[in-house]
PDB file of C-alpha atoms in Angstrom:
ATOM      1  CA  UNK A   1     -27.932  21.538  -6.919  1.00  0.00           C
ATOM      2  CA  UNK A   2     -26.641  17.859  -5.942  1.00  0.00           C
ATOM      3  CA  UNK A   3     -25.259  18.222  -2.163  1.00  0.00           C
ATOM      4  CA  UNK A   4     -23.425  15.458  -0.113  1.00  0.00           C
ATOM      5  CA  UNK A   5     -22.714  15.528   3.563  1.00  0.00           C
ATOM      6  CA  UNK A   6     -20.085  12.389   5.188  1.00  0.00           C
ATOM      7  CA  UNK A   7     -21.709  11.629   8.694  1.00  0.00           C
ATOM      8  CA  UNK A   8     -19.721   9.079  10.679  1.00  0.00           C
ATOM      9  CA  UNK A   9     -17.736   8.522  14.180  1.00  0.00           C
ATOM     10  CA  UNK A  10     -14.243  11.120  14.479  1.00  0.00           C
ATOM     11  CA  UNK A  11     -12.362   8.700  16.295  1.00  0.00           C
ATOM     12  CA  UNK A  12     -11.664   5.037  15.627  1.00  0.00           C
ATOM     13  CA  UNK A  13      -9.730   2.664  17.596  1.00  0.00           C
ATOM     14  CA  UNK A  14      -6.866   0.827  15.969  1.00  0.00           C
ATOM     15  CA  UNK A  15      -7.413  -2.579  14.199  1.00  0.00           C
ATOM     16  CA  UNK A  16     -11.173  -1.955  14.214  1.00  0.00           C
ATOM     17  CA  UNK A  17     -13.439  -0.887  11.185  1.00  0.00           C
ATOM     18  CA  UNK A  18     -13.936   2.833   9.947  1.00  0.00           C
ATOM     19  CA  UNK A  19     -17.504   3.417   8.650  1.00  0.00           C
ATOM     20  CA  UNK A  20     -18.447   6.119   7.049  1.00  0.00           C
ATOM     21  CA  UNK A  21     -22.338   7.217   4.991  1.00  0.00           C
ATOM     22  CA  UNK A  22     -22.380  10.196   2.335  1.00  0.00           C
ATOM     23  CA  UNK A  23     -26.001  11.199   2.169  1.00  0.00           C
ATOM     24  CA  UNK A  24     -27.182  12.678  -1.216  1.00  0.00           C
ATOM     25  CA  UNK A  25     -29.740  15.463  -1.529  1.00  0.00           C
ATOM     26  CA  UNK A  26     -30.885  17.277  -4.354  1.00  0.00           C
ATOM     27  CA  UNK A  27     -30.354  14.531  -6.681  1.00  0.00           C
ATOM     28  CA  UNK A  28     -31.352  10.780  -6.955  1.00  0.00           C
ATOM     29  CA  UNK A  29     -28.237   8.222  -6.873  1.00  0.00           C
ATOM     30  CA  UNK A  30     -29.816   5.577  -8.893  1.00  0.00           C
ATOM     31  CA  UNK A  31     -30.850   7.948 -11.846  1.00  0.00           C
ATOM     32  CA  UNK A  32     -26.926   9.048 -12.626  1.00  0.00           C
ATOM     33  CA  UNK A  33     -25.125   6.935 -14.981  1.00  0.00           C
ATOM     34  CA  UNK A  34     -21.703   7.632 -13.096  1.00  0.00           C
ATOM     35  CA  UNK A  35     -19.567   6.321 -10.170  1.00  0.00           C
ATOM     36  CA  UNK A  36     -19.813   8.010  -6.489  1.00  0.00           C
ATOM     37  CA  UNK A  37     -16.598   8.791  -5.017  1.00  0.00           C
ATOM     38  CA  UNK A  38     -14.679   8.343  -1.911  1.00  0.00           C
ATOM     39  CA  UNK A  39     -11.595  10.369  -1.267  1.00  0.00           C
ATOM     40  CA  UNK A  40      -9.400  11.195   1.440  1.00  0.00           C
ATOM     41  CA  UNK A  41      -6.504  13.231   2.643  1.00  0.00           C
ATOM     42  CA  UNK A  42      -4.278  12.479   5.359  1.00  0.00           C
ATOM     43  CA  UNK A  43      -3.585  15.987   7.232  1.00  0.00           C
ATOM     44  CA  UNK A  44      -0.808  17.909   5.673  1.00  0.00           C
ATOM     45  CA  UNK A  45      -0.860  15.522   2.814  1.00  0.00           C
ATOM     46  CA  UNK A  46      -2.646  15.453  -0.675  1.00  0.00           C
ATOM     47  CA  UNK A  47      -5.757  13.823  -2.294  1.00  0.00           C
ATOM     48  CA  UNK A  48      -5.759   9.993  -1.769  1.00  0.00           C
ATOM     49  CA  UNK A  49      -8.440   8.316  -4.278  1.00  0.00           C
ATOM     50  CA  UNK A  50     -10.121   5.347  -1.943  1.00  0.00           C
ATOM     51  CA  UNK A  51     -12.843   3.725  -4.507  1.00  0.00           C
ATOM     52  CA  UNK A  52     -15.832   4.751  -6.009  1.00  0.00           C
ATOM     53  CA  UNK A  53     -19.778   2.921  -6.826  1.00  0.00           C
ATOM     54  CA  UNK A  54     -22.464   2.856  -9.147  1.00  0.00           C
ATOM     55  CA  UNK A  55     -26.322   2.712  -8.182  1.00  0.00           C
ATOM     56  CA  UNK A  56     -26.010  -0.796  -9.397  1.00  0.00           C
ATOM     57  CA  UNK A  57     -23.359  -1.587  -6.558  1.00  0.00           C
ATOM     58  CA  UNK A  58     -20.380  -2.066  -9.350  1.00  0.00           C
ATOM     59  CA  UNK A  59     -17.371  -0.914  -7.898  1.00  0.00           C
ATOM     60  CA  UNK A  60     -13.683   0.131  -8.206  1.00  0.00           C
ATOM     61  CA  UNK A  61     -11.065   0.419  -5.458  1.00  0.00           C
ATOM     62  CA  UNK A  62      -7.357   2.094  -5.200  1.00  0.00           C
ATOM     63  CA  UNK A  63      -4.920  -1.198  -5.146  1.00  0.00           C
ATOM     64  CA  UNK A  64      -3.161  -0.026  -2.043  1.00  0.00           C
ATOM     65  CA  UNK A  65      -6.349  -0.110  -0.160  1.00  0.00           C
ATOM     66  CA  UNK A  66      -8.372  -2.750  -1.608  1.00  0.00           C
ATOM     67  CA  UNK A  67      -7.745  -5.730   0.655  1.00  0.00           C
ATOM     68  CA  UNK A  68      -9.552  -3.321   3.414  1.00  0.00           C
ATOM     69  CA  UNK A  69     -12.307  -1.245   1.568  1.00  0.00           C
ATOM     70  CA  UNK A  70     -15.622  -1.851   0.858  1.00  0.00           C
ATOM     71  CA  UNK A  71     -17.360   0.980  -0.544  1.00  0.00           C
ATOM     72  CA  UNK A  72     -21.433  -0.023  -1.009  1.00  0.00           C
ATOM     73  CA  UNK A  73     -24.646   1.682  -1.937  1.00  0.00           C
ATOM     74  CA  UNK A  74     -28.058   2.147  -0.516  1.00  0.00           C
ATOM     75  CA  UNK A  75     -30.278   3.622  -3.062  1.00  0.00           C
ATOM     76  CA  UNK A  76     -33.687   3.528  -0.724  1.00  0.00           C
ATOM     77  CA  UNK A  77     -32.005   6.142   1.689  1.00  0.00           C
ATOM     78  CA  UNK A  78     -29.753   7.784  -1.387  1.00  0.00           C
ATOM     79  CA  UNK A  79     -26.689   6.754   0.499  1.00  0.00           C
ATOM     80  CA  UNK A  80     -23.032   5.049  -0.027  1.00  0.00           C
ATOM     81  CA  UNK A  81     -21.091   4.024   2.716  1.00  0.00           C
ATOM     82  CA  UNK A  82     -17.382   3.393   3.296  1.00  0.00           C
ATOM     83  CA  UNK A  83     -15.992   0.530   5.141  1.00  0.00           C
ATOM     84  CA  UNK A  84     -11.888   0.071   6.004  1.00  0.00           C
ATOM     85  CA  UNK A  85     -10.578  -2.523   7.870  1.00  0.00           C
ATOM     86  CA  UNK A  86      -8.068  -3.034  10.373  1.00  0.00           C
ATOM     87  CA  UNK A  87      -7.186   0.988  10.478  1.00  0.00           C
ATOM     88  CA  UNK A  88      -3.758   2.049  11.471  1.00  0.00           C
ATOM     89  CA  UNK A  89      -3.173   5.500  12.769  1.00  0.00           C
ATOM     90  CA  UNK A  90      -1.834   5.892   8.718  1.00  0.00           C
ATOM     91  CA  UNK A  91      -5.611   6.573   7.935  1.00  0.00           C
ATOM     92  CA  UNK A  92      -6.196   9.053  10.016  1.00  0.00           C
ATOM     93  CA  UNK A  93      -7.899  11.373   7.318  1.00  0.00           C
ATOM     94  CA  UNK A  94     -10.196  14.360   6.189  1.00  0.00           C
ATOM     95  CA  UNK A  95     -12.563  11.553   4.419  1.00  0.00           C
ATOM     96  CA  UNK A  96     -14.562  13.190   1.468  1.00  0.00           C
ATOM     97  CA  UNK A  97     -17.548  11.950  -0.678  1.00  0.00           C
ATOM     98  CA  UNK A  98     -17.882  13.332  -3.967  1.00  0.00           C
ATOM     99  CA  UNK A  99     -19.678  12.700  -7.466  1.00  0.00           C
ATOM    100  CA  UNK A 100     -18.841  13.802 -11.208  1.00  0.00           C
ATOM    101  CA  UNK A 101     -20.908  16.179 -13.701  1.00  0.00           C
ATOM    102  CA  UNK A 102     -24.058  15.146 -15.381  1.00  0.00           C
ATOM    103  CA  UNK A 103     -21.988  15.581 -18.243  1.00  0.00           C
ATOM    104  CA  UNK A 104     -18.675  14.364 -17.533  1.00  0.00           C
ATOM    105  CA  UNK A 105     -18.282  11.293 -15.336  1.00  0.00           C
ATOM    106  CA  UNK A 106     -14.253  12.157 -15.388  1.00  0.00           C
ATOM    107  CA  UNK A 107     -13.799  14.801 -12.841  1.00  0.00           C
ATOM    108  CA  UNK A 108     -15.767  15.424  -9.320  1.00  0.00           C
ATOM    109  CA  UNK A 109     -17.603  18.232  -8.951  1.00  0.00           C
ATOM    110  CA  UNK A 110     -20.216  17.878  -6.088  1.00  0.00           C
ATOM    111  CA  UNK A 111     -17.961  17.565  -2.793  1.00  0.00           C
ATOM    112  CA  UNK A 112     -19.295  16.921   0.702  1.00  0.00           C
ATOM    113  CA  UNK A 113     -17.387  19.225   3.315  1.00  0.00           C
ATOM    114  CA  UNK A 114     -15.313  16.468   4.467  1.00  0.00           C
ATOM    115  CA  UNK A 115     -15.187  14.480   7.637  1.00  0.00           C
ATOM    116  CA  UNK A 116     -11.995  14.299   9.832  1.00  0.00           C
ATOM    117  CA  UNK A 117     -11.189  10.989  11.011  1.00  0.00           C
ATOM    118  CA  UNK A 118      -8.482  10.260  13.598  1.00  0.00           C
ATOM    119  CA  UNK A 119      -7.078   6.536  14.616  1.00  0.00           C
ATOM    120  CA  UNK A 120      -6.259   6.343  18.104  1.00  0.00           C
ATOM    121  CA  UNK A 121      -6.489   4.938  20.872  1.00  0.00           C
TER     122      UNK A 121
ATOM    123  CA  UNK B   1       4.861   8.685  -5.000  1.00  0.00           C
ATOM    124  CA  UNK B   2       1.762   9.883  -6.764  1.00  0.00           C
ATOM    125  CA  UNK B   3       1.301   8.623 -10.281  1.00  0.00           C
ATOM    126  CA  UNK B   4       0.927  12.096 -11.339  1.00  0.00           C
ATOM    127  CA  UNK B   5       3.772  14.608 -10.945  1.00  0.00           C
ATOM    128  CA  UNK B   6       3.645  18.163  -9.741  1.00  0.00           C
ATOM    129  CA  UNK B   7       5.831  20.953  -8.936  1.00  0.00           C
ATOM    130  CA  UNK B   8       5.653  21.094  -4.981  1.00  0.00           C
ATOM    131  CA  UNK B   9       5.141  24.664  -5.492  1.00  0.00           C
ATOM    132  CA  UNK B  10       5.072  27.756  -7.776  1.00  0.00           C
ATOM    133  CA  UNK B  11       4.996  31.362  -7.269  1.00  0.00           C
ATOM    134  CA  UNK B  12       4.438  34.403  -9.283  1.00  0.00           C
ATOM    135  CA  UNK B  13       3.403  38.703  -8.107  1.00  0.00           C
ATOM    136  CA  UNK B  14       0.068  39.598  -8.024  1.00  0.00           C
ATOM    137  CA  UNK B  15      -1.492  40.357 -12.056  1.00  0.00           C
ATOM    138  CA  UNK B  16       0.957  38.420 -13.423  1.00  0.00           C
ATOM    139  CA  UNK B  17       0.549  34.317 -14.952  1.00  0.00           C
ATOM    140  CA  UNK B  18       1.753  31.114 -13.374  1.00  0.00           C
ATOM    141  CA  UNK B  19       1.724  27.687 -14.782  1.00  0.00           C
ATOM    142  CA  UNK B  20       1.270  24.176 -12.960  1.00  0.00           C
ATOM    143  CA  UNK B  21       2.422  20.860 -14.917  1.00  0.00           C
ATOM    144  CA  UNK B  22       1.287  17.644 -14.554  1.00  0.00           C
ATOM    145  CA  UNK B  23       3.140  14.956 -15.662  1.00  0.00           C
ATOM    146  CA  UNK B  24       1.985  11.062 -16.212  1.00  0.00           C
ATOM    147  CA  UNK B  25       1.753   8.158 -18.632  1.00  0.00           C
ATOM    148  CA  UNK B  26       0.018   6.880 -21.513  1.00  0.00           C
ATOM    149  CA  UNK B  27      -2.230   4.798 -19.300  1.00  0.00           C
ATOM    150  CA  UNK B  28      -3.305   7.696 -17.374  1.00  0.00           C
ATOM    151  CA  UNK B  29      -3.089  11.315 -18.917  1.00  0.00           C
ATOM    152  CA  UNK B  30      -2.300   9.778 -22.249  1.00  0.00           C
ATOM    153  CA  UNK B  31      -5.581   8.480 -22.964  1.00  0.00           C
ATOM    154  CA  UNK B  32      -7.862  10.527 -20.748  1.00  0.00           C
ATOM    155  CA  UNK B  33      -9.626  13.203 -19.591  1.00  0.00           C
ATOM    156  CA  UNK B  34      -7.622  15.980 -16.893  1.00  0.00           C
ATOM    157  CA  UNK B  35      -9.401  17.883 -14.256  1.00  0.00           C
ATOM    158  CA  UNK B  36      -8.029  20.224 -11.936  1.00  0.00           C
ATOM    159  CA  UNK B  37      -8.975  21.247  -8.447  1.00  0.00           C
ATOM    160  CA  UNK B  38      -8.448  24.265  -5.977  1.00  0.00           C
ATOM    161  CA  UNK B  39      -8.372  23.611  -2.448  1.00  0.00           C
ATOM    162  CA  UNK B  40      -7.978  26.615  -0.211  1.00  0.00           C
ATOM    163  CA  UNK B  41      -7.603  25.623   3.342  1.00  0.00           C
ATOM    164  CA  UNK B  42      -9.873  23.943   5.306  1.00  0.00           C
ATOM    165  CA  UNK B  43     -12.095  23.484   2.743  1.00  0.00           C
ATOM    166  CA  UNK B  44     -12.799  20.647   0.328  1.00  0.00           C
ATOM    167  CA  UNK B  45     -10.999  20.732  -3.714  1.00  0.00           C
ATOM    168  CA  UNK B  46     -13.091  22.662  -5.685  1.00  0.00           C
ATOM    169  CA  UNK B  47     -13.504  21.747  -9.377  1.00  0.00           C
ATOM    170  CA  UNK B  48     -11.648  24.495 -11.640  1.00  0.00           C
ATOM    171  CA  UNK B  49     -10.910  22.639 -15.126  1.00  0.00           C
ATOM    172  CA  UNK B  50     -12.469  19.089 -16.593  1.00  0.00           C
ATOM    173  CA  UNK B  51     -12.700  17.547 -19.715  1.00  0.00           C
ATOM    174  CA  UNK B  52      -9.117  18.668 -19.880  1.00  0.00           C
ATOM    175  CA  UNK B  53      -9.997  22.352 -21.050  1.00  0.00           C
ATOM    176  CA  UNK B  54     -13.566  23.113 -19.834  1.00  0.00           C
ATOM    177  CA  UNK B  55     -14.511  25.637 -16.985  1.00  0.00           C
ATOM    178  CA  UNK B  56     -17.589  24.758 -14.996  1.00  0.00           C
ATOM    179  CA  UNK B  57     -20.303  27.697 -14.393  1.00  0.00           C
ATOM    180  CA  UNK B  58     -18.677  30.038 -12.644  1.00  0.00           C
ATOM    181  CA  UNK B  59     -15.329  29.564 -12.650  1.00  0.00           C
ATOM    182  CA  UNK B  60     -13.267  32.816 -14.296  1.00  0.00           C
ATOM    183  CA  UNK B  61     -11.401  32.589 -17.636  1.00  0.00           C
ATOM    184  CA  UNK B  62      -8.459  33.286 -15.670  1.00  0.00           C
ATOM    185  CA  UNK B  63      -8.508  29.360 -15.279  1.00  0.00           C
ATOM    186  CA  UNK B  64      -7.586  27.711 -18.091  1.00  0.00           C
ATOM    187  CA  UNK B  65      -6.516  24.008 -19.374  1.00  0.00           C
ATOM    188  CA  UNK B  66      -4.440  22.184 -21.582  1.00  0.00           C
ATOM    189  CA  UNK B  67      -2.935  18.544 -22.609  1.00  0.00           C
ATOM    190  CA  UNK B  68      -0.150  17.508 -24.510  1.00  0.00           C
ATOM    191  CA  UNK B  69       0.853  14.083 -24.716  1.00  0.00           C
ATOM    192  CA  UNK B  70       1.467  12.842 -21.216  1.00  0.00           C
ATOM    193  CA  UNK B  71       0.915  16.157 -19.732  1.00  0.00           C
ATOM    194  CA  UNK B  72      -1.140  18.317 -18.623  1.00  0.00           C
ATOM    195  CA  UNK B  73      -0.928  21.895 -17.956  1.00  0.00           C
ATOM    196  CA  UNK B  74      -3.046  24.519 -15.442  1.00  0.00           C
ATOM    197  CA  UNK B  75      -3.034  28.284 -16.696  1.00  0.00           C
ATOM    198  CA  UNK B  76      -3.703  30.675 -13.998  1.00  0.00           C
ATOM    199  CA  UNK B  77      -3.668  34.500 -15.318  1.00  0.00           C
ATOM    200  CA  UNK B  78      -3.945  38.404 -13.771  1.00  0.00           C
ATOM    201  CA  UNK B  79      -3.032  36.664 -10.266  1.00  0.00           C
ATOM    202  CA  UNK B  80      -4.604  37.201  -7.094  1.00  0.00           C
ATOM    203  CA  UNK B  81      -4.083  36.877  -3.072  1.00  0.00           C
ATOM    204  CA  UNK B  82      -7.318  35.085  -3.595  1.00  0.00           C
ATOM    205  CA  UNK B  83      -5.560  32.389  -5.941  1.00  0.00           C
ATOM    206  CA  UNK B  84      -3.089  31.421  -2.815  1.00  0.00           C
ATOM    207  CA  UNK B  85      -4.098  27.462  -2.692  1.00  0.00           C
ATOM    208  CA  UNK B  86      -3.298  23.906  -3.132  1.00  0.00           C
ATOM    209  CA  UNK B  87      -3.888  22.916  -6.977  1.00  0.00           C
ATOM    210  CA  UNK B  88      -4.428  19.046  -7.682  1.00  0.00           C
ATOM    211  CA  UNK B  89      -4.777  17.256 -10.712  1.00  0.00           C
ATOM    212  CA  UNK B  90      -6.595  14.223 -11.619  1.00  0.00           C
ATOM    213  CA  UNK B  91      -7.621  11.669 -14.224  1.00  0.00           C
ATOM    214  CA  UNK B  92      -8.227   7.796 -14.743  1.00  0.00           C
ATOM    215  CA  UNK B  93      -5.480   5.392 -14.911  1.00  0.00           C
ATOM    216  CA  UNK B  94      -6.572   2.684 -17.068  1.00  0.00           C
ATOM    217  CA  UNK B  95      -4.119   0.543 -16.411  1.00  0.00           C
ATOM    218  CA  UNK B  96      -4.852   0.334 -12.338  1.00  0.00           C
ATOM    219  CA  UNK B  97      -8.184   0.843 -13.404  1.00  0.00           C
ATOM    220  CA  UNK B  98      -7.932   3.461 -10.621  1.00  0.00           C
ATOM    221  CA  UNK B  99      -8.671   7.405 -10.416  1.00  0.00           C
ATOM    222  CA  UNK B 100      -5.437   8.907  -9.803  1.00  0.00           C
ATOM    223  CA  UNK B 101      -4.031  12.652  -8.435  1.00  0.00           C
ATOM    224  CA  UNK B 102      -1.480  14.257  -8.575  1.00  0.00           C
ATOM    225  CA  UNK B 103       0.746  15.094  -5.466  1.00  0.00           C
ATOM    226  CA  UNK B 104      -0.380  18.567  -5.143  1.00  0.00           C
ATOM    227  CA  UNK B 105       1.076  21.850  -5.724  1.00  0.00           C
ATOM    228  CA  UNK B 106       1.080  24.964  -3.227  1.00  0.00           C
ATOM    229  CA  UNK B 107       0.206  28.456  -5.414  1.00  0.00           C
ATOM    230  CA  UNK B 108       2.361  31.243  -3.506  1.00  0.00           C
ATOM    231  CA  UNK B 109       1.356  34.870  -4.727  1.00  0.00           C
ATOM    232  CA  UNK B 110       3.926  37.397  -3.790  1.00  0.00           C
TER     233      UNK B 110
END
């Protein structure tokens, strides 16, 4: 049974850099042949897609955030990580991690528990 | 403004059905797969429905799937307190070359 877990700070200062790390157990990241997820969901709000990576380090990103995400992949730990830029109190966020089904790479299945993640100063 | 559209909310008594639509484009449901999520609060979605029809392990029949077109449609049946949640649903967009969801809808049961 694939697990994930987000660990990163709660609080981030204005203009600086979130960073986040979803840690995968139970499964190897570099033997799927799908794209690891991040999501997020501003409090009150709905699902907000934020980009998602490949063991190979291939990646996608939502438009609206793309100028400020970098989503990247450690496959010696079994680890991707989250970068945004310049946060605004607008991300302030239950950040998720999640990954499809073996068998379907079109949904997410395996969620982490979430991470909240508050922009103040 | 999500790409996909969703009633804000639905409600229906307890044993009876409810529906949730979700409406999008040719780029997006059109031409790929649907999955649908629960999300009770405080807790992260849960995957109900993929593959536009299909139930993971463990998931009741009660949950069911469906596409049309540009739409997509959740089938909840014999309703219970335990069904009171947010429902989500997702798919590709090809054209943003972007996962996209839905805005959300909020499952009352009376």
């Amino acid at each position: 049974q694939l697990q994930l877990r987000e660990s990163g700070p709660g609080l981030v200062k204005p203009s600086e850099t979130l960073s986040l790390t979803c840690t995968v157990s139970g499964g190897s990241i570099s033997s799927t042949n799908y794209y690891w997820g991040w999501i997020r969901q501003p409090p009150g709000k709905g699902l907000e897609w934020i980009g998602s990576i490949y063991y190979s380090g291939s990646t996608y990103y939502n438009p609206s955030l793309k100028s400020r995400v970098t989503i990247s992949v450690d496959t010696s730990r079994n680890q991707f990580s989250l970068k945004l830029s310049s946060v605004t109190a607008a991300d302030t966020a239950v950040y998720y991690c999640a990954s499809p089904r073996p068998d379907s790479s079109s949904c997410y299945h395996y969620w982490g528990q979430g991470t909240l993640v508050t922009v103040s100063s | 403004q999500s790409v996909l559209t969703q009633p804000p909310s639905v409600s229906a008594a307890p044993g009876q059905k409810v529906t949730i639509s979700c409406s999008g484009g040719s780029s997006n449901i059109g031409n790929n797969y649907v999955s649908w999520y629960q999300q009770l609060p405080g807790t992260a979605p849960k995957l109900l429905i993929y593959d536009n029809n299909k139930r993971p392990s463990g998931i009741p029949d009660r949950f069911s799937g469906s596409k049309s077109g540009t739409s997509a449609t959740l089938g909840i049946t014999g309703l219970q307190t335990g069904d009171e949640a947010d429902y989500y649903c997702g798919t590709w967009d090809s054209s943003l070359s972007a996962r996209v969801f839905g805005g959300g809808t909020k499952l009352t049961v009376l």
